[in-house]
mmCIF file of C-alpha atoms in Angstrom:
data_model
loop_
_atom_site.group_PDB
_atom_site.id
_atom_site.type_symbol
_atom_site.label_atom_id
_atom_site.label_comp_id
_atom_site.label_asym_id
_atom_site.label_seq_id
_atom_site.Cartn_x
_atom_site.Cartn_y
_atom_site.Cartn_z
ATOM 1 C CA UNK A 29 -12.547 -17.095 -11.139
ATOM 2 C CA UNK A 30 -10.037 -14.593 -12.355
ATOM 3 C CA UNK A 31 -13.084 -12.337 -14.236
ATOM 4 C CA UNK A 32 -15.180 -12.472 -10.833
ATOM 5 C CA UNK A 33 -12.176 -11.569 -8.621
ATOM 6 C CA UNK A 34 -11.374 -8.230 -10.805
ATOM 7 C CA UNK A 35 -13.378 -5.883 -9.404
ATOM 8 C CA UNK A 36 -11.955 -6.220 -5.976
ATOM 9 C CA UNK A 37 -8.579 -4.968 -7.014
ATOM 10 C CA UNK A 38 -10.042 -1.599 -8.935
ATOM 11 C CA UNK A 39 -10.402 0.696 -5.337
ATOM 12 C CA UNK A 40 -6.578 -0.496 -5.059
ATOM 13 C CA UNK A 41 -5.713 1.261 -7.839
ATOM 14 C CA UNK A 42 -7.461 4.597 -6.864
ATOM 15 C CA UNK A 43 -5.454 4.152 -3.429
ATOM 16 C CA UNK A 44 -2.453 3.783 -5.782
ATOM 17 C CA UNK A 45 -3.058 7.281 -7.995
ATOM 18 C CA UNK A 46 -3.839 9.098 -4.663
ATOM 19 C CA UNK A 47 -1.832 12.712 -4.705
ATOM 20 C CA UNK A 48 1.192 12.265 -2.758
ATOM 21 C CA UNK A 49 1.284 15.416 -0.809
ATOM 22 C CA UNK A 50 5.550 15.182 -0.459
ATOM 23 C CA UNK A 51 8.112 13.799 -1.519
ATOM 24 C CA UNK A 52 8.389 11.240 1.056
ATOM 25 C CA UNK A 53 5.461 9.776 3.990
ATOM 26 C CA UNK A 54 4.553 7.086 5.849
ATOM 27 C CA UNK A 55 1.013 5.993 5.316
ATOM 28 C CA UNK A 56 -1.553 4.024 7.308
ATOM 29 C CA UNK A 57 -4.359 2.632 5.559
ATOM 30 C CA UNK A 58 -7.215 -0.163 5.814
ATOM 31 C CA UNK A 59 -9.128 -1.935 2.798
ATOM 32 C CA UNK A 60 -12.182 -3.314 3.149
ATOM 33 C CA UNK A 61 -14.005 -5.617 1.330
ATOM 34 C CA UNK A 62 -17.328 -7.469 1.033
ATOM 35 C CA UNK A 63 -18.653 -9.894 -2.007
ATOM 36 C CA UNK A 64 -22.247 -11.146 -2.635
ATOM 37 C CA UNK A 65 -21.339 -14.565 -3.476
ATOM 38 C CA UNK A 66 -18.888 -16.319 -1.323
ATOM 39 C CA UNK A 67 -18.610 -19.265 -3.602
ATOM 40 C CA UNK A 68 -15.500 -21.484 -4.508
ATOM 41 C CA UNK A 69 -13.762 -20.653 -1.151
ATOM 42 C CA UNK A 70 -13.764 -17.016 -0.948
ATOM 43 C CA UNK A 71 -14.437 -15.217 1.971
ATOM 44 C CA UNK A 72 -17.520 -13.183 1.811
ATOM 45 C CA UNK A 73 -15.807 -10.046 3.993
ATOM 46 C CA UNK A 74 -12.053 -9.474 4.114
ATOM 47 C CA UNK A 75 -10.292 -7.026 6.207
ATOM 48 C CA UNK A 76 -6.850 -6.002 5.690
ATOM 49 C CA UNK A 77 -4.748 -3.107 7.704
ATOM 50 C CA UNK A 78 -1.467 -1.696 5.499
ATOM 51 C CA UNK A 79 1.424 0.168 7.229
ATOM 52 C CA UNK A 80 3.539 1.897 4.239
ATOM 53 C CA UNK A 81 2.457 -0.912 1.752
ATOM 54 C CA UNK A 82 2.892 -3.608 4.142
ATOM 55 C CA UNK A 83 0.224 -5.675 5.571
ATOM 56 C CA UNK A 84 0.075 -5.893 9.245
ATOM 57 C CA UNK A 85 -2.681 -7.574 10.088
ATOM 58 C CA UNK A 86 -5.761 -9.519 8.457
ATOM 59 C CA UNK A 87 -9.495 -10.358 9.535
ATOM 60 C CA UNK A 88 -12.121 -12.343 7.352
ATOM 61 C CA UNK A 89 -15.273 -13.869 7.344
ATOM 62 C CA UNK A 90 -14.129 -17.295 8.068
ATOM 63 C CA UNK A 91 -11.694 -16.889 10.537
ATOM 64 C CA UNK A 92 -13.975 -13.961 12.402
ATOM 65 C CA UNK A 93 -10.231 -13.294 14.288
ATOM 66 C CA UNK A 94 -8.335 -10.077 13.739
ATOM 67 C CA UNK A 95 -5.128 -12.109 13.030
ATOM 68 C CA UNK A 96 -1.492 -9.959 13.016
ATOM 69 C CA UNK A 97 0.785 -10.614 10.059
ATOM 70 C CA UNK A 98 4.056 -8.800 10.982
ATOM 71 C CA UNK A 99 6.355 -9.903 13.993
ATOM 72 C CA UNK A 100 6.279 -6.600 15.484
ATOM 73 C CA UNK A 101 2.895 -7.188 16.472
ATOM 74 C CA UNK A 102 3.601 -9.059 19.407
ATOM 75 C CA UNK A 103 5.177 -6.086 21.129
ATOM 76 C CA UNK A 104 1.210 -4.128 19.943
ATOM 77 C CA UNK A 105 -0.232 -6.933 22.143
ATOM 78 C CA UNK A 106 1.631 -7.225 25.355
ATOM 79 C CA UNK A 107 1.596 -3.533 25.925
ATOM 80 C CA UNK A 108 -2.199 -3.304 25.082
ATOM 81 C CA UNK A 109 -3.369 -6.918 25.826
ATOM 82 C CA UNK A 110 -7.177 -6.102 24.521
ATOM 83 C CA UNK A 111 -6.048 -4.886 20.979
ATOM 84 C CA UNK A 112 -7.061 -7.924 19.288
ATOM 85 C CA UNK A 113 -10.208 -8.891 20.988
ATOM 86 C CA UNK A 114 -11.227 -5.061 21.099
ATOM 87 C CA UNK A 115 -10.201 -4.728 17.145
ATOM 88 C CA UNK A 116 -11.905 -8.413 16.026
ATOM 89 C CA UNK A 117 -15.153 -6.967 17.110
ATOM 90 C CA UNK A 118 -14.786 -3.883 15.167
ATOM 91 C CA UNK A 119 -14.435 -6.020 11.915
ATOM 92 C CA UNK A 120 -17.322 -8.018 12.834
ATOM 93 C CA UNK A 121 -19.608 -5.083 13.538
ATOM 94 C CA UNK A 122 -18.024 -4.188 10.329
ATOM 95 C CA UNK A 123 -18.478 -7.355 8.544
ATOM 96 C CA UNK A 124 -22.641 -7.149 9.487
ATOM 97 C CA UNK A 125 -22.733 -4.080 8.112
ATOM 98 C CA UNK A 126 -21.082 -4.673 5.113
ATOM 99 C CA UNK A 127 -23.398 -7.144 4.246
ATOM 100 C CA UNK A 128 -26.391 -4.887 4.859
ATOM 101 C CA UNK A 129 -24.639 -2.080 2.898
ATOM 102 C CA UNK A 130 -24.342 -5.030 0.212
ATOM 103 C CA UNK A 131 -27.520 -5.449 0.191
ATOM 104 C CA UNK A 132 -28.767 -1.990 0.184
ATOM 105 C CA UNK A 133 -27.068 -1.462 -2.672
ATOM 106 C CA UNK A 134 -28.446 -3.906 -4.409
ATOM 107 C CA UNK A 135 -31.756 -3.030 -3.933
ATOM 108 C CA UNK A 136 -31.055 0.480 -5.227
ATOM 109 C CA UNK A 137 -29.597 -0.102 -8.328
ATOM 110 C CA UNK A 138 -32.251 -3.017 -8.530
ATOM 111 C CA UNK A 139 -30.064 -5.926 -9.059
ATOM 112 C CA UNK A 140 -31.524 -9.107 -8.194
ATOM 113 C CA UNK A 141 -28.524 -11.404 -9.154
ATOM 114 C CA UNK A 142 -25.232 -11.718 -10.095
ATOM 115 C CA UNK A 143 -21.879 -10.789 -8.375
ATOM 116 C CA UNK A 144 -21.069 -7.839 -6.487
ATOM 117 C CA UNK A 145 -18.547 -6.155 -4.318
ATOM 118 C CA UNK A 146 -18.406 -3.441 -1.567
ATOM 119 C CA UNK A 147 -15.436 -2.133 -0.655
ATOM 120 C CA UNK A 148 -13.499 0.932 1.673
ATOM 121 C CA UNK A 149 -10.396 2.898 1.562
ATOM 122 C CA UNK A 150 -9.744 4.718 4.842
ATOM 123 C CA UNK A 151 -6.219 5.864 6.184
ATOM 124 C CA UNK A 152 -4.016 8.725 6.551
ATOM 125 C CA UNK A 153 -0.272 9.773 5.668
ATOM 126 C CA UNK A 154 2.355 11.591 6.936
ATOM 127 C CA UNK A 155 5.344 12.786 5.827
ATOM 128 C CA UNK A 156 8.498 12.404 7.281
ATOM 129 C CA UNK A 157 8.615 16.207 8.101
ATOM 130 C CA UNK A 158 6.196 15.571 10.686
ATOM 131 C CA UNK A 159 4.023 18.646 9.556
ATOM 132 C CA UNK A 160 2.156 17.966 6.659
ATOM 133 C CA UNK A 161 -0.741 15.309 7.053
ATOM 134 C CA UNK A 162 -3.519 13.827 5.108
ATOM 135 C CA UNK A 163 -6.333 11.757 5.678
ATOM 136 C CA UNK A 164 -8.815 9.827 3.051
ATOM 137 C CA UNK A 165 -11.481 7.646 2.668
ATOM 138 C CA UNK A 166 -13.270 6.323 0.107
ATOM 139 C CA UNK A 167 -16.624 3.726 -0.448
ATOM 140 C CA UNK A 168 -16.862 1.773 -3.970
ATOM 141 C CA UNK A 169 -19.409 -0.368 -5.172
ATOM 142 C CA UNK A 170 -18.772 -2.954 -8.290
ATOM 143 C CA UNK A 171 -15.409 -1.914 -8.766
ATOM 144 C CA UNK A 172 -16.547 2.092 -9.281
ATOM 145 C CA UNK A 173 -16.000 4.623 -6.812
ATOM 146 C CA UNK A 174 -19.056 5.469 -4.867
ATOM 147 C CA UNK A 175 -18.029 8.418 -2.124
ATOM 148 C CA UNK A 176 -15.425 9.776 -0.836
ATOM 149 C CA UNK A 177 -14.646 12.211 2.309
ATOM 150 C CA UNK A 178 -13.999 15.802 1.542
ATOM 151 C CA UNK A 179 -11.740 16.643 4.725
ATOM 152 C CA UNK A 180 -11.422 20.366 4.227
ATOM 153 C CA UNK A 181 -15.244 20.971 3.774
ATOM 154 C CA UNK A 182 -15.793 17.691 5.782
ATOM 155 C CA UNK A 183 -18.562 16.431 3.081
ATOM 156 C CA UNK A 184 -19.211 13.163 1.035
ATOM 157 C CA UNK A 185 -19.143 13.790 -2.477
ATOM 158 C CA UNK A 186 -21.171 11.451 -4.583
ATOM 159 C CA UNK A 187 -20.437 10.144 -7.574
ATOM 160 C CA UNK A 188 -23.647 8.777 -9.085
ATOM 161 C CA UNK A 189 -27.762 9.528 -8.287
ATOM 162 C CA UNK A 190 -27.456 6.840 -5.739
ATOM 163 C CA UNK A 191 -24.655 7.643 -3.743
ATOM 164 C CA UNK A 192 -26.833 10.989 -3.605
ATOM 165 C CA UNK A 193 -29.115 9.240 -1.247
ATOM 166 C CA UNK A 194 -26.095 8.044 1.110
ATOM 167 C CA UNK A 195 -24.976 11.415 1.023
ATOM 168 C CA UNK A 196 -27.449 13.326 1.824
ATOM 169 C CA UNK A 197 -27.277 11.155 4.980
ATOM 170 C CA UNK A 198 -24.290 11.572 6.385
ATOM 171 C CA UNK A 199 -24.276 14.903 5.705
ATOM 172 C CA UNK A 200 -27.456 15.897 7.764
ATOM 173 C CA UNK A 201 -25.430 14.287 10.916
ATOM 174 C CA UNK A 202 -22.687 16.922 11.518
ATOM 175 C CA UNK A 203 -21.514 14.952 14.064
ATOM 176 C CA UNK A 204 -20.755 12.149 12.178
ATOM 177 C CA UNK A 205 -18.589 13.745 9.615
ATOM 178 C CA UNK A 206 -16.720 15.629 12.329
ATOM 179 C CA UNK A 207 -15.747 12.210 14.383
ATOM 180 C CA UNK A 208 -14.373 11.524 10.825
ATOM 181 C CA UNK A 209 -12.336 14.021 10.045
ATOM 182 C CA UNK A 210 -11.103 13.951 13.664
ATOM 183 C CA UNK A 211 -10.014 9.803 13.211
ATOM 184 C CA UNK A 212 -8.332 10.219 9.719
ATOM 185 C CA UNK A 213 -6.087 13.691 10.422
ATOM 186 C CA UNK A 214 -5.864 12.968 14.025
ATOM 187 C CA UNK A 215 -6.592 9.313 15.884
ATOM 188 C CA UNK A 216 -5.120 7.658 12.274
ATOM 189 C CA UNK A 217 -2.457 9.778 12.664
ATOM 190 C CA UNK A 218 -1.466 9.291 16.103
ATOM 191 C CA UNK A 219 -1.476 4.845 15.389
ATOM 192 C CA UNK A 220 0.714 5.099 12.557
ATOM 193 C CA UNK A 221 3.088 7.138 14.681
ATOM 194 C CA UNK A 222 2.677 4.157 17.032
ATOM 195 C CA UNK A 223 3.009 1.522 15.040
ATOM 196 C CA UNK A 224 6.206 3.040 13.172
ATOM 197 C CA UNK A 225 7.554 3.255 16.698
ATOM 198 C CA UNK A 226 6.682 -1.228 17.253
ATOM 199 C CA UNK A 227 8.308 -1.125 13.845
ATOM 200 C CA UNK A 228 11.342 0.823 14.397
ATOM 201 C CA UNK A 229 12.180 -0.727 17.703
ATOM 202 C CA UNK A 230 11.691 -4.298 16.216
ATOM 203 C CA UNK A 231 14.264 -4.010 13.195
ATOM 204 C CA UNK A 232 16.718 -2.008 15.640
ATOM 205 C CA UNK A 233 16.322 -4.946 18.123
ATOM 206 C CA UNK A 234 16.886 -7.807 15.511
ATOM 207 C CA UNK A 235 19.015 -6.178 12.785
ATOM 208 C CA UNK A 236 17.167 -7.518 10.117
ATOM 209 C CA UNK A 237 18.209 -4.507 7.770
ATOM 210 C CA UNK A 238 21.723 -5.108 7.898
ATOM 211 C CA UNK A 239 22.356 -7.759 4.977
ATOM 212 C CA UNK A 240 25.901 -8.593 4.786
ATOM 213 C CA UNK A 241 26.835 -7.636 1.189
ATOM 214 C CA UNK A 242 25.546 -6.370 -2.082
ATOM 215 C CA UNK A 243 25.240 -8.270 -5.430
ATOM 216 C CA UNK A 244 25.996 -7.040 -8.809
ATOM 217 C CA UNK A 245 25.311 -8.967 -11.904
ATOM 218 C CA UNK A 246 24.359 -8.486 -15.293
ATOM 219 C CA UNK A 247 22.153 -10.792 -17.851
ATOM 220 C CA UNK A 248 22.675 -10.404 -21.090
ATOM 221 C CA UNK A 249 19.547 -8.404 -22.023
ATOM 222 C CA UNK A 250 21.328 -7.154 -25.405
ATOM 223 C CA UNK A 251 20.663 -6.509 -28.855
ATOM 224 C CA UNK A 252 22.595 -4.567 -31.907
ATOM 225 C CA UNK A 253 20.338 -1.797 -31.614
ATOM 226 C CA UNK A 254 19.773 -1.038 -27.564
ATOM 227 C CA UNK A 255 20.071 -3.049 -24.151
ATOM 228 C CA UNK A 256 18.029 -3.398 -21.362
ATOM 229 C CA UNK A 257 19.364 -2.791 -17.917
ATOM 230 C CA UNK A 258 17.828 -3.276 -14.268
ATOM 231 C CA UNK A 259 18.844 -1.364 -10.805
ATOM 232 C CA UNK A 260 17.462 -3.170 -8.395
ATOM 233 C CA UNK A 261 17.941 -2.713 -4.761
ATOM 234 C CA UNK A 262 16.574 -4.960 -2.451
ATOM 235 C CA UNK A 263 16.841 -6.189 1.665
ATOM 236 C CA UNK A 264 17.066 -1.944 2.681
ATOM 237 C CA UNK A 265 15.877 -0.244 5.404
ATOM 238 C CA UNK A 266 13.974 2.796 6.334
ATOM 239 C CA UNK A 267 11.892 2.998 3.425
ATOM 240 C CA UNK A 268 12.834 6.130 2.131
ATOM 241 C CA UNK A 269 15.545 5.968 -0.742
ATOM 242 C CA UNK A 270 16.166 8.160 -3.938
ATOM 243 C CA UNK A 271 17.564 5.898 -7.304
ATOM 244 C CA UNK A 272 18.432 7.249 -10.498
ATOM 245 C CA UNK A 273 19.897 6.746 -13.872
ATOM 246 C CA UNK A 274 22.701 9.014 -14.808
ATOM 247 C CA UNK A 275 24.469 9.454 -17.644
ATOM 248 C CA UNK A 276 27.866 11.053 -17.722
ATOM 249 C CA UNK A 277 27.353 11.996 -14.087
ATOM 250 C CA UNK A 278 23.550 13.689 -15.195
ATOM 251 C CA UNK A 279 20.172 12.218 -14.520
ATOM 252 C CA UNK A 280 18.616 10.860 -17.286
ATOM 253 C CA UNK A 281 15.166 10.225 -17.878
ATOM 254 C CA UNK A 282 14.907 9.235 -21.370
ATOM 255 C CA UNK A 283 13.948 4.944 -22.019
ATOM 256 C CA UNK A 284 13.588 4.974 -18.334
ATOM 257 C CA UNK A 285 11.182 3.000 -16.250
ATOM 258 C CA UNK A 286 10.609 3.065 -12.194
ATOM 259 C CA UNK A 287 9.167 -0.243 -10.106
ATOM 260 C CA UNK A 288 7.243 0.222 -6.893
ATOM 261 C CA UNK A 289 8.519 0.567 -3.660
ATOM 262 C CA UNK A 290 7.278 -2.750 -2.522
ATOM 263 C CA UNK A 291 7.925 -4.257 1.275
ATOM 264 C CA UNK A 292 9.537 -7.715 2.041
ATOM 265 C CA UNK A 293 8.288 -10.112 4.673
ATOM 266 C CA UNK A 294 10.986 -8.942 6.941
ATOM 267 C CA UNK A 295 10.099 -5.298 7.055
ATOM 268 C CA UNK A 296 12.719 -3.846 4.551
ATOM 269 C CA UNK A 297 12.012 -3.185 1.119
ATOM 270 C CA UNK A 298 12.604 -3.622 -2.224
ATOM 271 C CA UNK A 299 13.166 -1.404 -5.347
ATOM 272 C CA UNK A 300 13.694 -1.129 -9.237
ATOM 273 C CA UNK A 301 14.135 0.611 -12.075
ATOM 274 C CA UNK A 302 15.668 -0.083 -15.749
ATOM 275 C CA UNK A 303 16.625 1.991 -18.893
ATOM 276 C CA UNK A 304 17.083 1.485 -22.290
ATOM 277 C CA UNK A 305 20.121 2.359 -23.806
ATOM 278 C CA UNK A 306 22.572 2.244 -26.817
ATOM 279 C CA UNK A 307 25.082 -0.997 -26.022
ATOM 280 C CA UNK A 308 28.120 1.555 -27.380
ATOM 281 C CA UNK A 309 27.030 3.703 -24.941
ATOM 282 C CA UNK A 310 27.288 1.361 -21.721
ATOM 283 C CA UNK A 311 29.707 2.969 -20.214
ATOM 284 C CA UNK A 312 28.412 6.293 -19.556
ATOM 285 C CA UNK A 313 25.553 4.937 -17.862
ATOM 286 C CA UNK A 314 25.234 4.690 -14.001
ATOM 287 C CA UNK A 315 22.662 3.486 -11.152
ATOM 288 C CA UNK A 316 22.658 6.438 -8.749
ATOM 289 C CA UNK A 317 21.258 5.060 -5.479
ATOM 290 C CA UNK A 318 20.896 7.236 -2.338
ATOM 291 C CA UNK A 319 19.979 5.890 0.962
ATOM 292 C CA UNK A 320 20.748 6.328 5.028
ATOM 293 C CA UNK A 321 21.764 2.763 4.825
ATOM 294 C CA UNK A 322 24.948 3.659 2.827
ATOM 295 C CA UNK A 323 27.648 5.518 4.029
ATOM 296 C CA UNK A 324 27.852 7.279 1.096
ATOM 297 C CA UNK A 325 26.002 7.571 -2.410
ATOM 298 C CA UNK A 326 26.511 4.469 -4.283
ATOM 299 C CA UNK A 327 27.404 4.302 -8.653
ATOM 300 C CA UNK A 328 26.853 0.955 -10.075
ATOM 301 C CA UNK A 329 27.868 0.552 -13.467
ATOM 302 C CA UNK A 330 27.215 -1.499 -16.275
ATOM 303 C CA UNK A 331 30.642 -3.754 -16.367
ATOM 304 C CA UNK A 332 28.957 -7.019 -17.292
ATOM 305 C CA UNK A 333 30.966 -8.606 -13.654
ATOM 306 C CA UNK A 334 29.606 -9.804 -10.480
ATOM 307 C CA UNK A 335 31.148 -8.446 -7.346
ATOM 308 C CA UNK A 336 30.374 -8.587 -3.448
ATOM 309 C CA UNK A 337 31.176 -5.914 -1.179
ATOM 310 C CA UNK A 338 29.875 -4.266 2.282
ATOM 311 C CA UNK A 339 27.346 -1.869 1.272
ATOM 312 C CA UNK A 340 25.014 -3.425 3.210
ATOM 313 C CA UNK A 341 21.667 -4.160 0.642
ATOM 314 C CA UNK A 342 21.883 -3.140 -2.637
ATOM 315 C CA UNK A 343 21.329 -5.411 -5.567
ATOM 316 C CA UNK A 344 22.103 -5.238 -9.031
ATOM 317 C CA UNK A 345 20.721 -7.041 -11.580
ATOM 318 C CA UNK A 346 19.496 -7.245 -15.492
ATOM 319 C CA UNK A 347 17.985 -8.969 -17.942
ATOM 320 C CA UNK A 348 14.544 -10.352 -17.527
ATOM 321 C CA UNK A 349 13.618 -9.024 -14.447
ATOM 322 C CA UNK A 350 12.087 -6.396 -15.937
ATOM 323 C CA UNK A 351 9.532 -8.426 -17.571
ATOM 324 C CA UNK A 352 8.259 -9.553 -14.253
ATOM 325 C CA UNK A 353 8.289 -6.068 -12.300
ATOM 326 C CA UNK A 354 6.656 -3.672 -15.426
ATOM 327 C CA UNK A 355 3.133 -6.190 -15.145
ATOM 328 C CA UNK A 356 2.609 -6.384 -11.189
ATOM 329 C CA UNK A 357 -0.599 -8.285 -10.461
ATOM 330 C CA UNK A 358 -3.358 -6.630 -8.940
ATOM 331 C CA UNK A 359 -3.260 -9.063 -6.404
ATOM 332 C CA UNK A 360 -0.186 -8.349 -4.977
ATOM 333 C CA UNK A 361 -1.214 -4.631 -4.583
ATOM 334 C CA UNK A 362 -4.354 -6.217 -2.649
ATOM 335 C CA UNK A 363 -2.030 -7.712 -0.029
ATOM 336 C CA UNK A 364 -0.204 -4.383 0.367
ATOM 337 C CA UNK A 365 -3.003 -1.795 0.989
ATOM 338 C CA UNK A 366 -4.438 -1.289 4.281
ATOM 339 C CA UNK A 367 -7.741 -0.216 5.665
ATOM 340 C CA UNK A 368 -11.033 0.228 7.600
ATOM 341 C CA UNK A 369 -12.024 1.736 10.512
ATOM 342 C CA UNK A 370 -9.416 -0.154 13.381
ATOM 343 C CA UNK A 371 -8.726 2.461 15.651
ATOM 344 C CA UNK A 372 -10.907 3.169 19.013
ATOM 345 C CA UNK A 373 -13.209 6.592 18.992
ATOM 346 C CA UNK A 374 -13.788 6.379 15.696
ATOM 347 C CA UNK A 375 -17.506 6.712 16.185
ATOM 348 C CA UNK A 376 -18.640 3.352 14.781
ATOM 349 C CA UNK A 377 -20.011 1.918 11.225
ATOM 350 C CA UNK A 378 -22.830 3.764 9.396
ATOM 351 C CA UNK A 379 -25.447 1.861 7.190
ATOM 352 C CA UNK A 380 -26.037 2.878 3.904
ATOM 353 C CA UNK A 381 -29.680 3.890 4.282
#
């Protein structure tokens, strides 16, 4: 099970390595998958929509029902009371073609049998700035990538003699890559603004983000020759935060490792990152964290106590945590993408031919 599920992961990790175009963005994306043998429960088409690593909202082949995953939907649906009837049938005109594009594929690298996977990577980002943009897309096939979208010159670029054929395709039909363009640096652009809005209003409404006190404590993660220490920061909200480790008051980089930004049920997120250090040394290390949650810049150090105070979310902690967080599953980074084609105007699915 584990060996056939693989390959859907792999287009996660290209969305992963993408060029972030600043320093910090907001991102909407939608991941798209399709397998050619739905055996031993699995779904044979799964459709998942990401806001900034958090998924909001979930179709499949068995339910055929765009289903919403984040409270903040419900606001989505009673001001627009056809979004999920009008999106469901956009993942099942998706789903159909999928499985033609599956099998089209098939045919043309001439494999009769076995497993196989389709997949997508569409979206956008934007950074908090408000003036720079980007917007992506990307087609795999068995866990390789098989196109991508070339905004500026708004042209597919194939990666193998096959994809050549697909290419050539789209490319002939002008039209087609223009509607593109236009959904992923415009219409993408304009939902995500949306959505952060149903977001934004949501955790003002409910005060989720406001935790009542941070946590400090320290496992004993030490040796005569070094120690192991974890920052982590956890329950804070917007997303947007800037941690370091600094020594004597300096940021150090040296033994030091950085988690993802990863989102929590609630909307907030959660953060990490550790350093390896001399135990002599311990006290001239700090946790610099940053953050428009905090009234001012916070300095944990390495005391070996556990306090509570009022800063609100931050939470300190060492020792083996850091064997969980360096080895995140791919799994988990296959709930937090998003993707596919979910906005209206976007000019529909295209077959493979």
């Amino acid at each position: 099970m584990a060996l056939r599920s693989a390959p859907l992961g792999l287009l996660v990790l290209l969305a992963v390595a993408l060029r972030e175009s600043c320093a910090s963005s907001h991102s909407l994306k939608y991941f798209l998958t399709a397998i050619s043998d739905p055996s031993q429960g699995l779904p044979q088409f799964v459709a998942v929509g990401y806001m900034d690593g958090q998924a909001f909202v979930h179709y499949d082949s068995h339910s055929r029902r765009m289903k919403p995953r984040v409270s903040w939907m419900e606001k989505v649906e009673k001001d627009d009371p056809q979004y999920r009837d009008r999106n469901t049938r956009n993942f099942r005109g998706a789903e159909e073609q999928f499985r033609g594009n599956l099998e089209t594929l098939r045919n043309r690298y001439n494999q009769s049998e076995g497993f196989h996977t389709i997949q997508m990577l569409s979206g956008c980002e934007l950074c908090t700035d408000g003036k720079t943009k980007e917007g992506f897309e990307m087609h795999g096939y068995d866990g390789r990538t098989f196109l991508t979208f070339d905004t500026e010159t708004r042209t597919w670029v194939a990666l193998d003699l096959q994809a050549q054929i697909t290419k050539r395709k789209w490319d002939a039909d002008q039209g087609f890559n223009q509607r593109k363009k236009a959904y992923l640096e415009e219409i993408c652009i304009e939902w995500l603004g949306k959505y952060l809005s149903y977001e934004k209003e949501m955790l003002q409404r409910t005060g989720e983000h406001l935790d009542p006190g941070w946590t400090f404590l320290l496992d004993g993660r030490i040796s005569l020759t070094h120690s192991t220490h974890v920052c982590r920061l956890d329950g804070f909200y917007p997303r947007e935060i800037d941690a370091s480790w600094r020594r004597d008051g300096e940021v150090w980089l040296e033994e030091t490792f950085h988690g993802f930004l990863v989102p929590n049920a609630d909307g907030t997120y959660h953060y990490w990152l550790s350093i390896r250090i001399d135990p002599k040394e311990r006290g001239r290390y700090r946790c610099h964290v940053e953050h428009d949650g905090l009234p001012e810049p916070l300095d944990l150090a390495l005391e070996g106590e556990r306090l509570q105070g009022g800063e609100g979310w931050a939470l300190w902690q060492a020792g083996r945590w850091w064997e969980w967080n360096l080895a995140p599953d791919v799994s988990r980074f296959h709930r937090r993408l998003r993707y596919g084609w979910f906005c209206p105007g976007l000019g529909g699915f295209c077959f493979l031919q």
